[in-house]
Coordinates of C-alpha atoms in Angstrom, one line a residue:
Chain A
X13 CA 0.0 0.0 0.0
X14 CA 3.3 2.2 0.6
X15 CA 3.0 4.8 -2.7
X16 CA 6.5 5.2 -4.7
X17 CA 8.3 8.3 -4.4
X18 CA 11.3 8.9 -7.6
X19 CA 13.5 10.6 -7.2
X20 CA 14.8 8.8 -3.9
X21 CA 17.5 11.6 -3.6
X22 CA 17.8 14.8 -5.8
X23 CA 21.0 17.9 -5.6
X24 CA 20.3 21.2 -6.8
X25 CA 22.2 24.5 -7.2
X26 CA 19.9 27.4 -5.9
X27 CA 17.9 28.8 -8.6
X28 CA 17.2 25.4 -10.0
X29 CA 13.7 23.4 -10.7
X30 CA 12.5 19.8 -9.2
X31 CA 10.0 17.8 -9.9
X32 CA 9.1 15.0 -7.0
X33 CA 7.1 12.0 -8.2
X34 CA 4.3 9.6 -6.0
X35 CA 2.7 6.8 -7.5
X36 CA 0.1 4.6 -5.8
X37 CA -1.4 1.5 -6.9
X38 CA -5.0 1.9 -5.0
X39 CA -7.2 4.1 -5.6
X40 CA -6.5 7.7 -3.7
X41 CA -9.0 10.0 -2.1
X42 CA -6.1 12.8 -1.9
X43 CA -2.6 13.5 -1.2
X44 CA -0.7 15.2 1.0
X45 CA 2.5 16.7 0.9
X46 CA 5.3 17.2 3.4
X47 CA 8.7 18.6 4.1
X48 CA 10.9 17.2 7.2
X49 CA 14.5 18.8 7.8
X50 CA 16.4 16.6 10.0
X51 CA 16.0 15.8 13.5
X52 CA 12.5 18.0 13.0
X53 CA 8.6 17.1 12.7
X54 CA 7.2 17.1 9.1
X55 CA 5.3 20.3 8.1
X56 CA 2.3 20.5 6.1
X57 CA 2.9 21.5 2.6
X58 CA -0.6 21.2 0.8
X59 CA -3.3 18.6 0.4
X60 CA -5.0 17.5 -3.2
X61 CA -8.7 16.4 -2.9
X62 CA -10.0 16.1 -6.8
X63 CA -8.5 14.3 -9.7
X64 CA -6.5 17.0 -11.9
X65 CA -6.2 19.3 -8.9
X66 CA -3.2 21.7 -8.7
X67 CA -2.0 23.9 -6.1
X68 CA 0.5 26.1 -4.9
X69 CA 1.9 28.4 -2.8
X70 CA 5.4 30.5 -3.3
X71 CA 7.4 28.5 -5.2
X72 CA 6.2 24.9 -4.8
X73 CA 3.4 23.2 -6.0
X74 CA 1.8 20.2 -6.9
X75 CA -0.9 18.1 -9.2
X76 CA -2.9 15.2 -8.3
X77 CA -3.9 12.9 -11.6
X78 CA -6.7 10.5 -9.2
X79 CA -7.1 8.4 -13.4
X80 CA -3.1 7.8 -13.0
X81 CA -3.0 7.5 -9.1
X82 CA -0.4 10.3 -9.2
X83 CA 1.0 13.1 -8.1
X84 CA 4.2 15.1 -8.8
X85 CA 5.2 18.2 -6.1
X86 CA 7.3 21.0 -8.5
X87 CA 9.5 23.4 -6.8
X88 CA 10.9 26.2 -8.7
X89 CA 13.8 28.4 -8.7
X90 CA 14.6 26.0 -5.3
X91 CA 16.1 28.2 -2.5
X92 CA 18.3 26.8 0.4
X93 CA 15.6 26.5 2.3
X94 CA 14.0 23.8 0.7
X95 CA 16.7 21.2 1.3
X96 CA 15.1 18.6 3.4
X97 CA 13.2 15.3 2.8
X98 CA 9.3 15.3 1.0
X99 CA 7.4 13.0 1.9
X100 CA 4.0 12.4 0.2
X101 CA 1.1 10.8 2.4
X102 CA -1.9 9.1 0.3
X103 CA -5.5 8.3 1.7
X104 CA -7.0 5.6 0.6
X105 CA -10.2 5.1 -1.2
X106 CA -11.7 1.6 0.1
X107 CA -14.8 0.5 -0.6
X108 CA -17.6 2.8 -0.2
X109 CA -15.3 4.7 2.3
X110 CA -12.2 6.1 2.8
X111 CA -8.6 4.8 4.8
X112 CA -8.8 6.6 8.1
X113 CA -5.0 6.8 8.2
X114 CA -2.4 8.0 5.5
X115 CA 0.4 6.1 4.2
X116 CA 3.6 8.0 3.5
X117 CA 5.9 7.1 0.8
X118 CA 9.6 6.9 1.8
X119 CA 10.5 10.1 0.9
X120 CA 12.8 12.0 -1.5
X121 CA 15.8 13.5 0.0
X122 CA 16.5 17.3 -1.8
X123 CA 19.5 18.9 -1.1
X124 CA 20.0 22.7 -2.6
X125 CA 23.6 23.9 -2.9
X126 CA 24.7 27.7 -3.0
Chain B
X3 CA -1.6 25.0 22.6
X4 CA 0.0 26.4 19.3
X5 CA 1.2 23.0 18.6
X6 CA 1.5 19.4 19.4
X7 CA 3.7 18.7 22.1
X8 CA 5.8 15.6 22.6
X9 CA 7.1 14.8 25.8
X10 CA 9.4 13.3 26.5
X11 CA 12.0 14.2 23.7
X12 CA 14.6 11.4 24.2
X13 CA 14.5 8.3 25.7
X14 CA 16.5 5.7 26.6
X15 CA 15.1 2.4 27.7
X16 CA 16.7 -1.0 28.9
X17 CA 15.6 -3.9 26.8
X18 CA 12.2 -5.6 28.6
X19 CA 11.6 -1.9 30.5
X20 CA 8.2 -0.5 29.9
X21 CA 7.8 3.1 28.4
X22 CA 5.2 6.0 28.0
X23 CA 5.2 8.5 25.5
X24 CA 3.1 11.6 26.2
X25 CA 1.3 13.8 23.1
X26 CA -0.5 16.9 23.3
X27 CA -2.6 17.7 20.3
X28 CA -3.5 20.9 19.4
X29 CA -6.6 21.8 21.4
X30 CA -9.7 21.4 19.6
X31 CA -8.1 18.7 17.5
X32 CA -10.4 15.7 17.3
X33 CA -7.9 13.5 15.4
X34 CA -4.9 12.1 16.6
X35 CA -2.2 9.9 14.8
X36 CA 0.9 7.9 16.1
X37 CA 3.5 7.6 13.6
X38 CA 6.8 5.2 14.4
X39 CA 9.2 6.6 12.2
X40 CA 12.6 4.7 11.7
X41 CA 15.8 6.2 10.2
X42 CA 15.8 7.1 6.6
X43 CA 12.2 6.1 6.3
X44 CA 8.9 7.2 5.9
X45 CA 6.6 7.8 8.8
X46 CA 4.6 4.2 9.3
X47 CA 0.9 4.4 11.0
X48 CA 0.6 3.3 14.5
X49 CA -2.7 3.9 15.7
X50 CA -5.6 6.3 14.8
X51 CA -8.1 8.7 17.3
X52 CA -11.5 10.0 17.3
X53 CA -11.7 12.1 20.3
X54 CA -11.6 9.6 22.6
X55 CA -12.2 6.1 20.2
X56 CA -9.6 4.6 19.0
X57 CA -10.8 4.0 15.2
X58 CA -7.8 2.5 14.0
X59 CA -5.2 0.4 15.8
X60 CA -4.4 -1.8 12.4
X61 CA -0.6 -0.1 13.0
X62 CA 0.4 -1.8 16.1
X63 CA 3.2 -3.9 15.3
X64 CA 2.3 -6.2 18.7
X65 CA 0.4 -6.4 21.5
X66 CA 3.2 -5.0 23.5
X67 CA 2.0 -1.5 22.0
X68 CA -0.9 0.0 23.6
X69 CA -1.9 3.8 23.0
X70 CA -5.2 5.7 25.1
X71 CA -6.2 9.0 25.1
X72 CA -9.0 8.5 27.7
X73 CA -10.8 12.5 27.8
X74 CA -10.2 13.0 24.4
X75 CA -7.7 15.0 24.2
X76 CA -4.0 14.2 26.0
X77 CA -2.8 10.5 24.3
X78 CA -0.3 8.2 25.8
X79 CA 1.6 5.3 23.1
X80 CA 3.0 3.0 25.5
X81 CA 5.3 -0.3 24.9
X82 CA 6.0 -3.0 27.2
X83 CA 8.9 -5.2 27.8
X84 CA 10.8 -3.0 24.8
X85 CA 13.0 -4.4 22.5
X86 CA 15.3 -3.2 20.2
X87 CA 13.9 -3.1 17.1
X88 CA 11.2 -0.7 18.5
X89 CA 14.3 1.9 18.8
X90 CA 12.8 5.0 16.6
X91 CA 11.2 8.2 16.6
X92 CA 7.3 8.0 17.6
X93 CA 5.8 11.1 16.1
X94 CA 2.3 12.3 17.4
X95 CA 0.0 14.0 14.6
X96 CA -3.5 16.1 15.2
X97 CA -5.9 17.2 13.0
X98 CA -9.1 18.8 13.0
X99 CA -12.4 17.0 11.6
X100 CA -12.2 16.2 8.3
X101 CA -8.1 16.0 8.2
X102 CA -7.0 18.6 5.2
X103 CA -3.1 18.1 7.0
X104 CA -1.7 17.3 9.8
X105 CA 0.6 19.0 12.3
X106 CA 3.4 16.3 13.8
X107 CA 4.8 17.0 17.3
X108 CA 8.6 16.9 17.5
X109 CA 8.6 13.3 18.6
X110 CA 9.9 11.2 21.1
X111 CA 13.3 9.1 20.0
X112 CA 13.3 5.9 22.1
X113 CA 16.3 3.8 21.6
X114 CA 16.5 1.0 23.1
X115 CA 19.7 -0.3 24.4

């Protein structure tokens, strides 16, 4: 049930674009996203509800294809800040109902260089 | 509180000893989440709360893993006679309702030696 997260590790230079990829193969209700820097708790990034749905906020967003069972997180013109590892969390679509818990992918570790 | 609180931050536990790991949620949350996270690795689900119901326990890798949160709000994850593969870091997550994100606590990092 884990979804698959590609890149597992990505390097940048600062300025430069990243796409992060999550694939599932159930059926998804939505998709969150999350950034964790070492040694921290994992922050919210943005949640995806509807098949096609995009979103965005600065610098970094993300689509959610619900046909494909994907979703792909894009961060542009990355700044230092972003370094860390992004994990996506899926919720389940069973049944008639919906997975009370998420599962996370294992993450993508990004590292931005000056 | 302005966040979820996890107390307490580090622990370190004899093989067989029992622990308790404390969580906070933010108040008004009615969802709360344990997560056992080992290193390099995704958060895994644990257990899952509806004020006061646990919903979910399908995460519990044994029965040595027991988690409450008796008035609905304050939970408690804890593991008897520990061993050490159950050496990681337990994160806490709440959310309101109808769970649009979650906010993790810092977690507790139980190793067990």
């Amino acid at each position: 049930q884990q979804p698959v997260q590609s890149p597992q590790a990505v390097i940048l230079r600062e300025g430069e674009d990243a796409v992060i990829n999550c694939s599932s193969s159930k059926a998804l209700y939505s998709v969150h996203w999350y950034r964790q820097k070492h040694g921290e708790a994992p922050i919210f990034l943005m949640i995806l509800l509807k098949g096609g749905e995009q979103k965005g906020h600065d610098k970094i967003s993300a689509s959610f294809n619900e046909k494909k069972q994907q979703s792909s997180l894009y961060l542009t013109a990355s700044q230092l800040s972003y370094s860390g590892t992004y994990f996506c969390g899926t919720r389940l679509i069973l049944r008639d109902n919906y997975g009370q818990n998420f599962v996370f992918g294992p993450g993508t570790r990004l590292s931005v260089l000056p | 509180g302005a966040g979820v609180s996890q107390s307490p931050r580090y622990k370190v536990a004899k093989r067989g000893q029992d622990v308790a790991l404390r969580c906070d949620p933010i108040s008004g949350h009615v969802s709360l989440f344990w997560y056992q996270q080992a290193l390099g690795q995704g958060p895994e689900f644990l257990t899952y709360f509806q004020n006061e119901a646990q919903l979910d326990k399908s995460g519990l890798p044994s029965d040595r893993f027991f988690a409450e949160r008796p008035e609905g709000s304050v939970s408690t994850l804890k593991i008897q006679r520990t061993q050490q593969e159950d050496s990681a870091v337990y994160l806490c997550a709440s959310s309101n309702r109808d769970i649009r994100g979650y906010t993790f606590g810092s977690g507790t990092r139980l190793t067990v030696v």
